[in-house]
Amino acid sequence: MNKDIDRVLFSEDTLKNVVKDLGAQITADYKDRNLLMVSILKGSVVFMTDLMRSIDLPCEIDFMAVSSYGNGVKASGTVRILKDLDRDIRGYDVLIVEDILDSGMTLIYLMDVLYARNPNSIRICTLFDKPERRKVDIYPDYKGLEVPDEFIVGYGLDYAEIYRNLPYVGILKREVYEKE
Ligand code: IMP
Ligand code: MG
């Protein structure tokens, strides 16, 4: 897999520190709240498991799966719920845990769906943010790192379902996706 990576953007150590800082902020903000962390499958799984262990509060977790991309590198603009939450979110302070905020289309849709279910609050925590690519007005409440407009993989992020298990984040060589 390493041979398909053009360059490493964020090392394992960098990611560890960023996640620890986010966990500390969330711990401070959600004291006395009823925190429910909602991980958006599958990209945010690696981030979720590290982030939840850096939060020093009682909290619950749940998962949602949506599809917006197919296998390619460009957004299609349509969002489908593939797996919904297990519980009613009334009374919960929902924290959406996302791998990367790109066009924002996925999250703007999800926020609408979840708001309609009357939780106490909803906030967004994204590990990566590509603000240049935003198509809708959406701002993360917590964000780890800004990234340039390039396709990145690793630490949960995939290309055609591969590379999620890389422990670092890198930029994929163009030839990997341009040959298709
Ligand atoms: P959005 O609806 O355009 O904001 O889509 C966000 C989703 O697209 C993320 O949760 C990722 O699954 C995927 N995505 C966006 N950019 C990248 C990238 O650079 N690498 C891998 N997946 C990406
Ligand atoms: Mg995702």
Short mmCIF file of C-alpha atoms and ligand atoms in Angstrom, two decimals:
data_model
loop_
_atom_site.label_atom_id
_atom_site.label_comp_id
_atom_site.label_asym_id
_atom_site.label_seq_id
_atom_site.Cartn_x
_atom_site.Cartn_y
_atom_site.Cartn_z
CA MET A 1 0.00 0.00 0.00
CA ASN A 2 2.82 2.41 0.83
CA LYS A 3 3.96 2.42 -2.77
CA ASP A 4 0.67 4.07 -3.82
CA ILE A 5 1.24 7.03 -1.50
CA ASP A 6 2.77 10.15 -3.00
CA ARG A 7 3.66 11.67 0.37
CA VAL A 8 2.73 11.41 4.02
CA LEU A 9 0.69 14.42 5.18
CA PHE A 10 0.18 13.51 8.85
CA SER A 11 2.19 11.00 10.82
CA GLU A 12 0.79 8.69 13.48
CA ASP A 13 2.23 10.96 16.17
CA THR A 14 0.66 14.09 14.72
CA LEU A 15 -2.73 12.39 14.53
CA LYS A 16 -2.43 11.15 18.09
CA ASN A 17 -1.79 14.67 19.40
CA VAL A 18 -4.60 16.24 17.38
CA VAL A 19 -7.09 13.64 18.61
CA LYS A 20 -5.96 14.09 22.20
CA ASP A 21 -6.56 17.86 21.97
CA LEU A 22 -10.02 17.37 20.50
CA GLY A 23 -10.84 14.92 23.29
CA ALA A 24 -9.78 17.46 25.91
CA GLN A 25 -11.98 20.18 24.36
CA ILE A 26 -14.97 17.86 24.20
CA THR A 27 -14.40 16.69 27.77
CA ALA A 28 -14.49 20.31 28.95
CA ASP A 29 -17.57 21.22 26.89
CA TYR A 30 -19.74 18.19 27.62
CA LYS A 31 -19.44 17.97 31.38
CA ASP A 32 -23.01 17.64 32.76
CA ARG A 33 -24.37 16.89 29.27
CA ASN A 34 -25.77 13.64 27.92
CA LEU A 35 -23.17 12.87 25.27
CA LEU A 36 -23.96 10.51 22.42
CA MET A 37 -21.13 10.15 19.92
CA VAL A 38 -22.39 9.22 16.46
CA SER A 39 -19.76 7.86 14.13
CA ILE A 40 -20.45 8.05 10.41
CA LEU A 41 -19.35 4.74 8.91
CA LYS A 42 -16.99 3.71 7.68
CA GLY A 43 -14.45 6.50 7.33
CA SER A 44 -14.68 7.80 10.89
CA VAL A 45 -14.24 4.46 12.66
CA VAL A 46 -10.52 4.79 13.34
CA PHE A 47 -10.94 8.39 14.50
CA MET A 48 -13.95 7.44 16.65
CA THR A 49 -12.16 4.69 18.54
CA ASP A 50 -9.23 6.98 19.36
CA LEU A 51 -11.39 10.03 20.11
CA MET A 52 -13.74 8.23 22.51
CA ARG A 53 -10.77 7.01 24.53
CA SER A 54 -9.51 10.57 24.86
CA ILE A 55 -12.82 11.79 26.32
CA ASP A 56 -12.96 11.57 30.09
CA LEU A 57 -16.74 11.53 30.56
CA PRO A 58 -19.53 8.97 30.56
CA CYS A 59 -20.84 8.75 27.01
CA GLU A 60 -22.72 6.47 24.66
CA ILE A 61 -21.85 5.65 21.08
CA ASP A 62 -23.83 4.80 17.98
CA PHE A 63 -23.21 4.42 14.26
CA MET A 64 -24.82 5.55 11.07
CA ALA A 65 -23.91 4.60 7.54
CA VAL A 66 -24.64 6.83 4.61
CA SER A 67 -23.58 6.58 1.03
CA SER A 68 -22.70 9.62 -0.99
CA TYR A 69 -19.80 8.63 -3.17
CA GLY A 70 -19.83 5.18 -4.66
CA ASN A 71 -16.27 4.11 -5.23
CA GLY A 72 -14.88 7.21 -6.86
CA VAL A 73 -13.16 10.39 -5.74
CA LYS A 74 -15.95 12.87 -6.60
CA ALA A 75 -19.22 13.54 -4.77
CA SER A 76 -22.39 12.58 -6.56
CA GLY A 77 -24.54 14.85 -4.39
CA THR A 78 -27.01 12.18 -3.36
CA VAL A 79 -27.12 10.77 0.16
CA ARG A 80 -28.74 7.52 1.25
CA ILE A 81 -29.08 6.16 4.79
CA LEU A 82 -27.70 2.61 4.71
CA LYS A 83 -27.78 2.07 8.47
CA ASP A 84 -29.72 4.18 10.94
CA LEU A 85 -29.14 4.81 14.67
CA ASP A 86 -30.27 2.16 17.16
CA ARG A 87 -31.98 4.61 19.50
CA ASP A 88 -34.24 7.59 19.87
CA ILE A 89 -31.96 10.64 20.29
CA ARG A 90 -34.40 12.79 22.26
CA GLY A 91 -32.60 14.02 25.38
CA TYR A 92 -29.14 13.39 23.98
CA ASP A 93 -26.40 15.85 23.13
CA VAL A 94 -25.39 14.36 19.81
CA LEU A 95 -21.83 14.75 18.59
CA ILE A 96 -21.43 13.68 14.98
CA VAL A 97 -17.99 12.22 14.44
CA GLU A 98 -16.87 12.52 10.83
CA ASP A 99 -13.62 11.75 9.08
CA ILE A 100 -13.56 14.63 6.62
CA LEU A 101 -15.79 17.55 5.73
CA ASP A 102 -15.51 18.07 2.00
CA SER A 103 -18.44 19.51 -0.01
CA GLY A 104 -20.52 19.35 3.18
CA MET A 105 -23.43 17.71 1.32
CA THR A 106 -23.42 14.58 3.46
CA LEU A 107 -23.50 16.40 6.78
CA ILE A 108 -25.99 19.09 5.83
CA TYR A 109 -28.42 16.34 4.93
CA LEU A 110 -27.67 14.33 8.08
CA MET A 111 -28.06 17.38 10.33
CA ASP A 112 -31.55 17.94 8.90
CA VAL A 113 -32.54 14.34 9.47
CA LEU A 114 -31.21 14.31 13.04
CA TYR A 115 -32.59 17.74 14.03
CA ALA A 116 -36.06 16.55 13.09
CA ARG A 117 -35.74 13.89 15.82
CA ASN A 118 -35.46 16.56 18.56
CA PRO A 119 -32.19 15.87 20.36
CA ASN A 120 -30.97 18.31 23.06
CA SER A 121 -28.23 19.50 20.74
CA ILE A 122 -26.17 18.47 17.73
CA ARG A 123 -22.58 19.36 17.04
CA ILE A 124 -20.05 18.23 14.46
CA CYS A 125 -16.56 17.00 15.15
CA THR A 126 -14.51 16.35 12.03
CA LEU A 127 -10.93 15.23 11.97
CA PHE A 128 -10.17 16.80 8.59
CA ASP A 129 -11.62 19.82 6.84
CA LYS A 130 -11.27 20.77 3.16
CA PRO A 131 -12.84 24.26 3.31
CA GLU A 132 -11.94 25.07 -0.31
CA ARG A 133 -14.33 22.41 -1.51
CA ARG A 134 -17.38 23.47 0.50
CA LYS A 135 -20.63 23.73 -1.50
CA VAL A 136 -23.03 24.44 1.37
CA ASP A 137 -22.95 26.58 4.52
CA ILE A 138 -21.76 24.21 7.18
CA TYR A 139 -19.10 24.71 9.83
CA PRO A 140 -17.64 22.08 12.13
CA ASP A 141 -17.81 22.81 15.87
CA TYR A 142 -14.62 20.85 16.38
CA LYS A 143 -12.02 20.22 13.76
CA GLY A 144 -8.64 18.59 13.78
CA LEU A 145 -6.72 19.65 10.70
CA GLU A 146 -7.31 21.56 7.49
CA VAL A 147 -6.21 19.73 4.38
CA PRO A 148 -5.52 20.91 0.83
CA ASP A 149 -7.79 20.00 -2.04
CA GLU A 150 -6.19 16.64 -2.70
CA PHE A 151 -7.43 13.12 -2.20
CA ILE A 152 -6.13 11.71 1.07
CA VAL A 153 -6.23 8.17 2.44
CA GLY A 154 -5.38 6.35 5.66
CA TYR A 155 -6.53 6.48 9.30
CA GLY A 156 -9.99 5.35 8.19
CA LEU A 157 -10.14 7.19 4.87
CA ASP A 158 -10.34 5.03 1.78
CA TYR A 159 -10.02 5.02 -1.93
CA ALA A 160 -12.33 2.31 -3.37
CA GLU A 161 -12.47 0.79 0.15
CA ILE A 162 -8.70 0.29 0.38
CA TYR A 163 -6.06 2.10 2.53
CA ARG A 164 -8.30 2.60 5.60
CA ASN A 165 -5.83 0.66 7.76
CA LEU A 166 -2.82 2.86 7.05
CA PRO A 167 -1.86 4.31 10.45
CA TYR A 168 -0.89 7.68 8.89
CA VAL A 169 -2.60 9.94 6.36
CA GLY A 170 -1.12 10.39 2.92
CA ILE A 171 -1.88 11.76 -0.51
CA LEU A 172 -2.65 9.07 -3.02
CA LYS A 173 -0.65 9.07 -6.24
CA ARG A 174 -2.77 10.45 -9.06
CA GLU A 175 -1.95 7.48 -11.27
CA VAL A 176 -3.76 5.19 -8.82
CA TYR A 177 -7.15 6.73 -9.54
CA GLU A 178 -6.55 8.17 -12.98
CA LYS A 179 -5.85 4.78 -14.54
CA GLU A 180 -9.51 3.79 -13.93
P1 IMP B 1 -18.98 15.59 1.61
O1 IMP B 1 -20.44 15.30 1.60
O2 IMP B 1 -18.49 16.03 0.27
O3 IMP B 1 -18.55 16.56 2.68
O4 IMP B 1 -18.32 14.17 1.80
C1 IMP B 1 -17.61 13.79 2.88
C2 IMP B 1 -17.23 12.34 2.71
O5 IMP B 1 -16.53 12.13 1.48
C3 IMP B 1 -16.24 11.93 3.77
O6 IMP B 1 -16.92 11.45 4.90
C4 IMP B 1 -15.41 10.88 3.07
O7 IMP B 1 -16.02 9.61 3.21
C5 IMP B 1 -15.42 11.29 1.62
N1 IMP B 1 -14.20 12.04 1.25
C6 IMP B 1 -14.09 13.35 0.97
N2 IMP B 1 -12.83 13.71 0.68
C7 IMP B 1 -12.10 12.58 0.83
C8 IMP B 1 -10.69 12.30 0.69
O8 IMP B 1 -9.83 13.15 0.41
N3 IMP B 1 -10.32 11.01 0.92
C9 IMP B 1 -11.22 10.03 1.26
N4 IMP B 1 -12.53 10.25 1.40
C10 IMP B 1 -12.97 11.52 1.18
MG MG B 2 -17.15 9.34 5.44
#
